[in-house]
Short mmCIF file of C-alpha atoms and ligand atoms in Angstrom, two decimals:
data_model
loop_
_atom_site.label_atom_id
_atom_site.label_comp_id
_atom_site.label_asym_id
_atom_site.label_seq_id
_atom_site.Cartn_x
_atom_site.Cartn_y
_atom_site.Cartn_z
CA MET A 8 -25.61 22.06 21.32
CA THR A 9 -26.38 18.64 20.21
CA ASP A 10 -27.68 16.14 22.42
CA LEU A 11 -27.72 12.87 21.29
CA GLN A 12 -29.85 9.46 21.67
CA ALA A 13 -29.18 5.10 22.61
CA GLU A 14 -30.35 2.73 24.60
CA VAL A 15 -27.23 2.30 26.26
CA VAL A 16 -24.10 4.57 26.06
CA VAL A 17 -20.50 2.36 26.64
CA ILE A 18 -18.05 5.15 27.87
CA GLY A 19 -14.15 3.59 27.28
CA ALA A 20 -13.77 1.28 23.89
CA GLY A 21 -11.18 -1.14 25.56
CA PRO A 22 -12.19 -4.52 25.34
CA ALA A 23 -14.30 -4.71 28.26
CA GLY A 24 -16.23 -1.65 26.28
CA LEU A 25 -15.80 -3.21 23.58
CA HIS A 26 -17.76 -6.97 24.04
CA ALA A 27 -20.01 -4.69 26.70
CA ALA A 28 -21.02 -2.91 22.84
CA PHE A 29 -20.93 -6.03 21.32
CA TYR A 30 -23.24 -7.67 23.85
CA ALA A 31 -25.96 -4.88 24.03
CA ALA A 32 -26.40 -4.99 20.54
CA TRP A 33 -26.78 -7.36 19.91
CA ARG A 34 -29.31 -7.47 22.36
CA GLY A 35 -30.61 -5.84 19.77
CA LEU A 36 -30.18 -2.37 21.73
CA GLN A 37 -28.95 1.14 20.35
CA VAL A 38 -25.54 1.69 21.53
CA ARG A 39 -23.25 4.64 21.59
CA LEU A 40 -19.41 4.54 21.72
CA LEU A 41 -17.57 6.85 23.71
CA ASP A 42 -13.93 7.17 23.71
CA ALA A 43 -11.66 9.71 24.66
CA ARG A 44 -9.37 7.99 21.87
CA GLY A 45 -8.82 7.71 18.59
CA GLU A 46 -9.01 4.49 17.48
CA PRO A 47 -10.52 2.08 19.86
CA GLY A 48 -9.06 -1.18 22.44
CA GLY A 49 -7.92 0.70 26.09
CA GLN A 50 -4.55 -0.52 26.75
CA LEU A 51 -3.71 -3.11 24.61
CA SER A 52 -3.78 -0.31 21.66
CA ALA A 53 -1.91 2.49 23.27
CA LEU A 54 0.09 0.68 25.42
CA TYR A 55 1.47 -2.32 24.41
CA PRO A 56 -0.17 -2.56 20.58
CA ASP A 57 3.26 -5.18 19.59
CA LYS A 58 3.36 -6.89 22.21
CA ARG A 59 1.57 -11.24 22.37
CA VAL A 60 -1.24 -11.75 25.22
CA TYR A 61 -0.79 -15.11 26.17
CA ASP A 62 -4.06 -15.32 27.52
CA VAL A 63 -6.95 -13.90 25.89
CA PRO A 64 -9.70 -18.13 25.84
CA GLY A 65 -9.39 -18.76 21.86
CA LEU A 66 -6.81 -17.08 20.78
CA PRO A 67 -3.38 -18.04 21.88
CA ALA A 68 -0.26 -16.34 21.73
CA THR A 69 -1.93 -12.92 19.48
CA PRO A 70 -0.56 -9.63 19.63
CA ALA A 71 -3.08 -6.63 21.51
CA ALA A 72 -3.68 -4.83 17.99
CA GLU A 73 -5.26 -8.19 16.49
CA VAL A 74 -6.92 -8.68 19.62
CA VAL A 75 -8.84 -5.89 19.21
CA ALA A 76 -9.83 -6.26 15.61
CA GLY A 77 -11.16 -9.24 16.56
CA LEU A 78 -13.38 -7.40 19.31
CA VAL A 79 -13.53 -4.45 16.77
CA ARG A 80 -14.86 -7.14 13.87
CA GLN A 81 -17.95 -8.05 16.61
CA LEU A 82 -19.14 -5.14 16.10
CA ASP A 83 -19.76 -5.27 11.83
CA GLY A 84 -23.37 -5.60 11.40
CA LEU A 85 -24.76 -4.75 14.85
CA PRO A 86 -26.33 -0.89 15.84
CA VAL A 87 -23.06 0.61 17.70
CA THR A 88 -22.94 4.26 16.57
CA TRP A 89 -19.07 5.20 16.85
CA HIS A 90 -18.22 8.83 19.57
CA LEU A 91 -13.90 8.32 19.40
CA HIS A 92 -12.09 11.91 20.27
CA THR A 93 -15.01 11.98 22.67
CA LEU A 94 -13.81 12.71 26.41
CA ALA A 95 -17.16 11.91 29.01
CA HIS A 96 -17.22 14.63 31.95
CA GLY A 97 -20.24 14.62 33.46
CA LEU A 98 -23.11 12.61 34.21
CA SER A 99 -26.59 13.89 35.48
CA ARG A 100 -29.71 11.57 36.09
CA VAL A 101 -32.79 13.05 33.42
CA ASP A 102 -36.77 11.35 33.44
CA GLY A 103 -36.41 7.64 31.92
CA GLY A 104 -32.35 7.97 32.33
CA TRP A 105 -28.67 9.56 32.25
CA ARG A 106 -27.25 11.79 30.97
CA VAL A 107 -23.59 12.10 29.89
CA GLN A 108 -21.86 15.16 28.58
CA ALA A 109 -18.29 14.89 26.69
CA GLN A 110 -16.22 16.84 25.40
CA THR A 111 -16.56 16.29 21.24
CA PRO A 112 -14.60 16.72 18.75
CA ALA A 113 -17.04 19.17 17.09
CA GLY A 114 -17.26 21.19 20.81
CA PRO A 115 -19.07 19.79 23.49
CA GLY A 116 -21.61 17.61 23.97
CA THR A 117 -24.16 14.79 25.34
CA PHE A 118 -25.86 11.31 25.37
CA THR A 119 -28.96 10.23 26.93
CA ALA A 120 -29.69 6.68 27.16
CA LYS A 121 -31.97 4.39 28.89
CA ALA A 122 -28.30 2.81 30.88
CA VAL A 123 -24.61 4.13 30.70
CA ILE A 124 -21.83 1.56 31.48
CA LEU A 125 -18.92 2.46 32.18
CA ALA A 126 -15.74 0.79 31.31
CA PRO A 127 -13.22 3.10 31.43
CA GLY A 128 -10.36 0.91 32.44
CA MET A 129 -7.63 2.81 33.87
CA GLY A 130 -9.18 6.57 32.80
CA ALA A 131 -8.80 7.99 29.73
CA LEU A 132 -5.87 7.42 27.75
CA LEU A 133 -4.52 10.75 26.98
CA PRO A 134 -1.47 11.62 24.80
CA ARG A 135 1.88 12.64 26.68
CA GLU A 136 1.70 16.56 26.45
CA ALA A 137 5.04 17.16 22.97
CA ARG A 138 7.14 19.37 25.47
CA VAL A 139 9.43 20.83 23.26
CA PRO A 140 11.27 24.17 24.18
CA GLY A 141 10.92 26.67 20.78
CA GLU A 142 7.72 28.07 18.16
CA HIS A 143 6.76 25.97 16.18
CA PRO A 144 3.29 26.54 14.15
CA ASP A 145 1.86 22.57 13.23
CA VAL A 146 2.81 21.03 17.02
CA ARG A 147 0.26 17.76 16.92
CA THR A 148 0.13 14.63 19.36
CA ASP A 149 -2.14 12.64 17.55
CA LEU A 150 -1.63 11.27 14.03
CA PRO A 151 -4.48 12.65 11.94
CA GLU A 152 -6.32 11.20 8.66
CA PRO A 153 -2.55 10.89 6.76
CA ALA A 154 -3.44 11.74 3.60
CA THR A 155 -4.18 15.65 5.43
CA LEU A 156 0.12 15.82 5.43
CA ARG A 157 0.65 15.10 1.86
CA GLY A 158 3.13 16.63 0.08
CA ARG A 159 4.78 17.99 4.01
CA ARG A 160 7.40 17.62 5.67
CA VAL A 161 6.85 15.56 8.54
CA LEU A 162 8.99 14.92 11.85
CA VAL A 163 7.78 11.68 13.63
CA VAL A 164 9.15 12.06 17.26
CA GLY A 165 8.80 9.26 19.45
CA GLY A 166 9.68 4.88 19.59
CA VAL A 167 6.35 3.32 20.05
CA PRO A 168 4.80 1.16 17.52
CA GLN A 169 2.41 4.55 17.21
CA ALA A 170 5.62 5.83 16.31
CA THR A 171 6.03 3.88 13.60
CA ARG A 172 2.92 3.34 12.51
CA ALA A 173 3.07 7.69 11.73
CA ALA A 174 6.52 7.03 9.99
CA LEU A 175 4.58 3.45 8.27
CA GLU A 176 1.44 5.59 6.36
CA LEU A 177 2.57 8.93 6.29
CA SER A 178 4.62 8.30 3.55
CA GLU A 179 2.21 5.49 2.18
CA ALA A 180 -0.03 8.97 1.19
CA GLY A 181 2.82 11.02 0.27
CA ALA A 182 4.52 12.90 2.76
CA LEU A 183 8.11 13.33 3.38
CA VAL A 184 8.67 11.90 6.81
CA THR A 185 11.91 11.29 9.53
CA LEU A 186 11.62 9.74 12.02
CA THR A 187 13.38 10.29 15.03
CA HIS A 188 13.72 9.11 18.57
CA ARG A 189 16.24 9.13 21.47
CA ARG A 190 17.04 5.45 21.41
CA ALA A 191 17.72 3.45 18.83
CA GLY A 192 15.58 0.62 18.26
CA PHE A 193 11.70 1.54 17.26
CA ARG A 194 8.60 -0.60 18.72
CA GLY A 195 6.34 -1.98 16.26
CA ARG A 196 5.03 -5.15 15.47
CA PRO A 197 7.85 -7.56 13.03
CA ALA A 198 6.21 -7.19 9.45
CA GLU A 199 5.33 -2.70 10.87
CA LEU A 200 9.78 -3.31 11.29
CA GLU A 201 10.55 -5.18 8.58
CA ALA A 202 8.67 -2.54 6.53
CA LEU A 203 10.41 0.54 8.15
CA GLY A 204 13.73 -1.09 7.68
CA ALA A 205 12.37 -1.17 4.16
CA ALA A 206 11.18 2.18 3.82
CA GLN A 207 14.57 3.92 5.32
CA ALA A 208 16.49 1.59 2.11
CA GLY A 209 14.75 2.90 -0.15
CA GLY A 210 15.11 5.98 1.17
CA ARG A 211 11.04 7.00 2.02
CA VAL A 212 11.51 8.11 5.50
CA GLN A 213 14.29 9.11 6.96
CA ILE A 214 15.89 7.73 10.52
CA LEU A 215 17.24 10.51 12.67
CA ALA A 216 18.29 7.83 16.27
CA PRO A 217 19.29 8.20 19.26
CA ALA A 218 19.07 11.94 18.23
CA THR A 219 18.22 14.63 20.63
CA LEU A 220 15.83 17.29 19.78
CA ASN A 221 16.76 20.70 21.52
CA ALA A 222 13.99 23.22 19.72
CA LEU A 223 11.63 24.41 17.43
CA SER A 224 11.25 27.03 14.79
CA PRO A 225 8.68 27.77 12.56
CA GLY A 226 9.23 25.35 9.80
CA ALA A 227 12.07 22.97 12.44
CA ALA A 228 13.64 21.29 14.11
CA HIS A 229 17.10 21.30 15.68
CA LEU A 230 18.42 18.46 16.85
CA THR A 231 21.98 16.32 17.67
CA VAL A 232 22.82 12.81 15.76
CA ASN A 233 26.43 11.46 16.95
CA GLY A 234 26.95 14.52 18.57
CA GLU A 235 26.75 16.61 15.40
CA SER A 236 23.82 19.14 15.36
CA GLN A 237 21.49 18.72 12.61
CA THR A 238 18.00 20.99 11.57
CA VAL A 239 15.53 18.98 9.57
CA PRO A 240 12.94 20.68 7.92
CA ALA A 241 10.23 19.91 9.68
CA ASP A 242 6.45 21.81 8.54
CA THR A 243 4.38 19.41 10.86
CA VAL A 244 5.80 17.34 13.78
CA LEU A 245 4.38 14.77 15.16
CA VAL A 246 5.22 14.34 19.05
CA LEU A 247 3.77 10.73 19.92
CA ASN A 248 5.36 9.46 23.93
CA GLY A 249 2.79 7.85 24.71
CA TYR A 250 -0.93 8.00 26.58
CA LEU A 251 -1.09 9.02 30.35
CA PRO A 252 -4.46 7.26 31.84
CA ASP A 253 -6.25 9.74 33.34
CA LEU A 254 -9.17 9.03 35.73
CA SER A 255 -10.20 12.42 36.72
CA PRO A 256 -12.67 13.34 34.87
CA THR A 257 -15.08 10.72 35.93
CA LEU A 258 -13.25 10.52 39.99
CA GLY A 259 -16.60 13.11 40.24
CA TRP A 260 -19.33 10.58 39.43
CA PRO A 261 -21.85 9.29 42.97
CA LEU A 262 -20.77 6.17 42.39
CA ASP A 263 -19.12 5.69 45.62
CA TRP A 264 -15.04 5.43 44.11
CA GLN A 265 -12.67 3.35 46.20
CA GLY A 266 -9.23 5.36 44.51
CA GLU A 267 -9.29 3.32 41.07
CA TYR A 268 -12.69 1.97 41.95
CA VAL A 269 -16.09 1.35 41.81
CA PRO A 270 -17.87 -0.80 43.76
CA ASP A 271 -20.00 -2.78 41.98
CA GLY A 272 -23.42 -5.87 42.79
CA PRO A 273 -24.06 -8.74 41.08
CA GLY A 274 -24.71 -8.00 37.04
CA GLY A 275 -21.76 -4.85 37.26
CA THR A 276 -24.65 -2.88 38.95
CA THR A 277 -23.72 0.68 40.22
CA ALA A 278 -25.11 3.19 43.06
CA LEU A 279 -26.14 4.17 40.60
CA ALA A 280 -29.54 2.58 38.57
CA GLY A 281 -29.13 1.46 35.42
CA VAL A 282 -25.14 2.69 35.88
CA PHE A 283 -23.39 0.11 35.11
CA VAL A 284 -19.65 -1.52 34.97
CA ALA A 285 -17.33 -3.28 33.93
CA GLY A 286 -13.28 -3.91 33.31
CA ASP A 287 -10.21 -2.92 35.39
CA ALA A 288 -12.45 0.36 36.77
CA ALA A 289 -15.20 -2.66 38.56
CA GLN A 290 -13.85 -2.60 42.28
CA SER A 291 -14.84 -7.04 41.87
CA GLY A 292 -12.54 -7.76 39.49
CA GLY A 293 -9.59 -6.54 42.77
CA ASP A 294 -6.23 -7.29 41.64
CA PHE A 295 -7.25 -9.21 38.33
CA LYS A 296 -6.37 -6.75 36.36
CA LEU A 297 -7.18 -8.65 32.81
CA ILE A 298 -8.49 -8.93 29.92
CA SER A 299 -10.17 -12.27 29.61
CA VAL A 300 -11.90 -11.19 33.62
CA GLY A 301 -13.56 -7.58 31.29
CA LEU A 302 -14.81 -9.41 29.14
CA ALA A 303 -17.34 -11.96 31.27
CA GLN A 304 -17.91 -8.73 33.39
CA ALA A 305 -18.76 -6.69 30.49
CA ALA A 306 -21.39 -9.61 28.61
CA VAL A 307 -22.86 -9.64 32.47
CA ALA A 308 -23.34 -5.75 32.12
CA ALA A 309 -24.95 -5.92 29.24
CA ASN A 310 -27.60 -8.27 29.85
CA HIS A 311 -28.25 -6.74 32.85
CA ALA A 312 -28.86 -3.51 31.30
CA ALA A 313 -30.31 -4.90 28.48
CA HIS A 314 -32.87 -5.59 30.94
CA HIS A 315 -33.58 -2.67 32.92
CA VAL A 316 -33.50 -0.40 28.77
CA ARG A 317 -36.26 -3.35 28.16
CA PRO A 318 -37.76 -4.89 30.86
CA GLU A 319 -38.92 -8.02 28.13
CA LEU A 320 -36.16 -8.88 28.02
CA LYS A 321 -35.11 -11.17 29.70
CA VAL A 322 -30.95 -10.82 31.95
CA ARG A 323 -29.97 -14.02 30.55
CA PRO A 324 -29.15 -14.09 26.36
CA GLY A 325 -29.36 -17.13 25.82
CA HIS A 326 -27.15 -19.06 23.50
CA SER A 327 -25.70 -17.36 20.58
CA SER A 328 -25.54 -20.68 18.67
CA GLU A 329 -28.75 -20.45 18.77
CA LYS A 330 -29.29 -17.35 17.26
CA ARG A 331 -28.68 -15.68 13.29
CA LEU A 332 -27.52 -12.00 13.14
CA GLY A 333 -29.43 -10.34 10.64
C1 LIG B 27 1.60 -3.26 29.55
C2 LIG B 27 0.30 -4.12 29.51
C3 LIG B 27 0.11 -5.00 29.28
C4 LIG B 27 -1.02 -6.23 29.57
N1 LIG B 27 -0.82 -7.60 29.19
C5 LIG B 27 -1.73 -8.23 29.59
C6 LIG B 27 -2.42 -9.57 29.45
O1 LIG B 27 -1.24 -10.05 29.05
N2 LIG B 27 -3.15 -10.20 29.60
C7 LIG B 27 -4.14 -9.82 29.88
O2 LIG B 27 -6.07 -10.48 30.19
N3 LIG B 27 -4.57 -8.50 30.44
C8 LIG B 27 -3.18 -7.64 30.09
N4 LIG B 27 -3.50 -6.29 30.37
C9 LIG B 27 -4.27 -6.01 31.30
C10 LIG B 27 -4.82 -5.64 30.18
O3 LIG B 27 -4.57 -4.56 28.97
C11 LIG B 27 -5.91 -4.53 31.23
O4 LIG B 27 -6.57 -5.48 32.63
C12 LIG B 27 -6.98 -4.15 30.02
O5 LIG B 27 -6.51 -3.52 29.04
C13 LIG B 27 -8.75 -3.52 30.96
O6 LIG B 27 -9.89 -3.21 30.14
P1 LIG B 27 -10.87 -1.97 30.36
O7 LIG B 27 -11.69 -1.93 28.76
O8 LIG B 27 -11.25 -2.11 31.78
O9 LIG B 27 -10.01 -0.85 30.79
P2 LIG B 27 -8.37 -0.10 29.36
O10 LIG B 27 -8.81 -0.86 27.96
O11 LIG B 27 -7.87 0.35 29.99
O12 LIG B 27 -9.59 0.53 28.20
C14 LIG B 27 -10.42 1.37 29.17
C15 LIG B 27 -10.43 3.28 27.38
O13 LIG B 27 -11.54 3.32 28.08
C16 LIG B 27 -11.32 4.92 27.85
N5 LIG B 27 -11.49 5.80 28.92
C17 LIG B 27 -11.96 6.13 30.18
N6 LIG B 27 -12.25 6.77 30.71
C18 LIG B 27 -13.17 7.55 29.50
C19 LIG B 27 -13.98 8.82 29.66
N7 LIG B 27 -13.38 9.76 30.32
N8 LIG B 27 -14.14 9.44 28.09
C20 LIG B 27 -14.22 8.99 26.68
N9 LIG B 27 -13.56 7.32 27.19
C21 LIG B 27 -12.55 7.49 28.36
C22 LIG B 27 -9.82 4.77 27.89
O14 LIG B 27 -9.69 6.22 26.80
C23 LIG B 27 -9.81 3.36 27.18
O15 LIG B 27 -9.53 3.38 26.11
C24 LIG B 27 -1.45 -5.07 30.78
C25 LIG B 27 -1.53 -3.96 30.34
C26 LIG B 27 -0.73 -3.17 30.18
C27 LIG B 27 -0.68 -2.04 30.56
#
């Protein structure tokens, strides 16, 4: 089992975790950023990438996906290592810091650091299970690298923005795509919905909706479309039904959890020295589960973490406008 070292491990790549990673790395610390999902952005990218957000300061009426893109871009050039598809489930004290146990794409692994910033939001956003009767050898709930499905007949099931995006990306990568949903409409950003319409008109994506997916069999899916039975050839079935939050992997950590909240002191400190909390999970935010609040908590927690890791660094960061990268 590999043990990866860092100065700070950030758990959760939602807005709070992304900004915490930014600030810790901006202060010069080596950061490892973990998320259970395959893409960053937390609730914004999992639950509402297509919706506009109106109350992030400085970004009026901005699609959630663009808010995330900006937070991710802000990490460019900074010492942040990404670990996606990585679910943190254990925390233990080690000499001089903390060890996080995690399930990684390569199997069980650990991350050791002097400080941990916990930004788990509502919990690990895990894909809803694909509950479809019948046997099929290749049913997935997460979009793989699209090029790996080139030339395959792929049935994408779902109306969420990820289903629209998957249909487009797979078709662009050379898969033969059928998109189906129990309702007539699909969610997505206006440009994506327009591209989907064009792909359908051009015969690059077949759309069957509203439709009921009744069963799977090897190489095929059996649907009811407009009251008629229809069998669609499918080498791969990709069921994208959204995400459900799961806090249980971290709820057992001795942080004096109060329901879904970790009590936090000034600076995002918790009951464990060197473990900080920010975002929706920080109790100090109370009912204000907002991006702007999480970003502020993240800035404060990351700067306290920086001082904890390297006491020679002041807690106060100074003004970024007076500093330059590199
Ligand atoms: C539909 C909807 C609309 C919203 N609209 C707005 C709005 O307009 N304005 C606004 O300010 N707020 C809005 N919010 C709230 C806002 O999205 C949240 O306040 C914000 O996402 C919280 O950020 P976070 O980083 O704390 O947590 P999250 O965004 O929840 O991110 C947490 C991340 O941590 C990961 N994670 C959790 N546990 C683990 C683990 N054990 N191991 C690895 N990874 C883990 C999760 O997979 C997730 O990616 C909205 C929320 C919803 C659901």
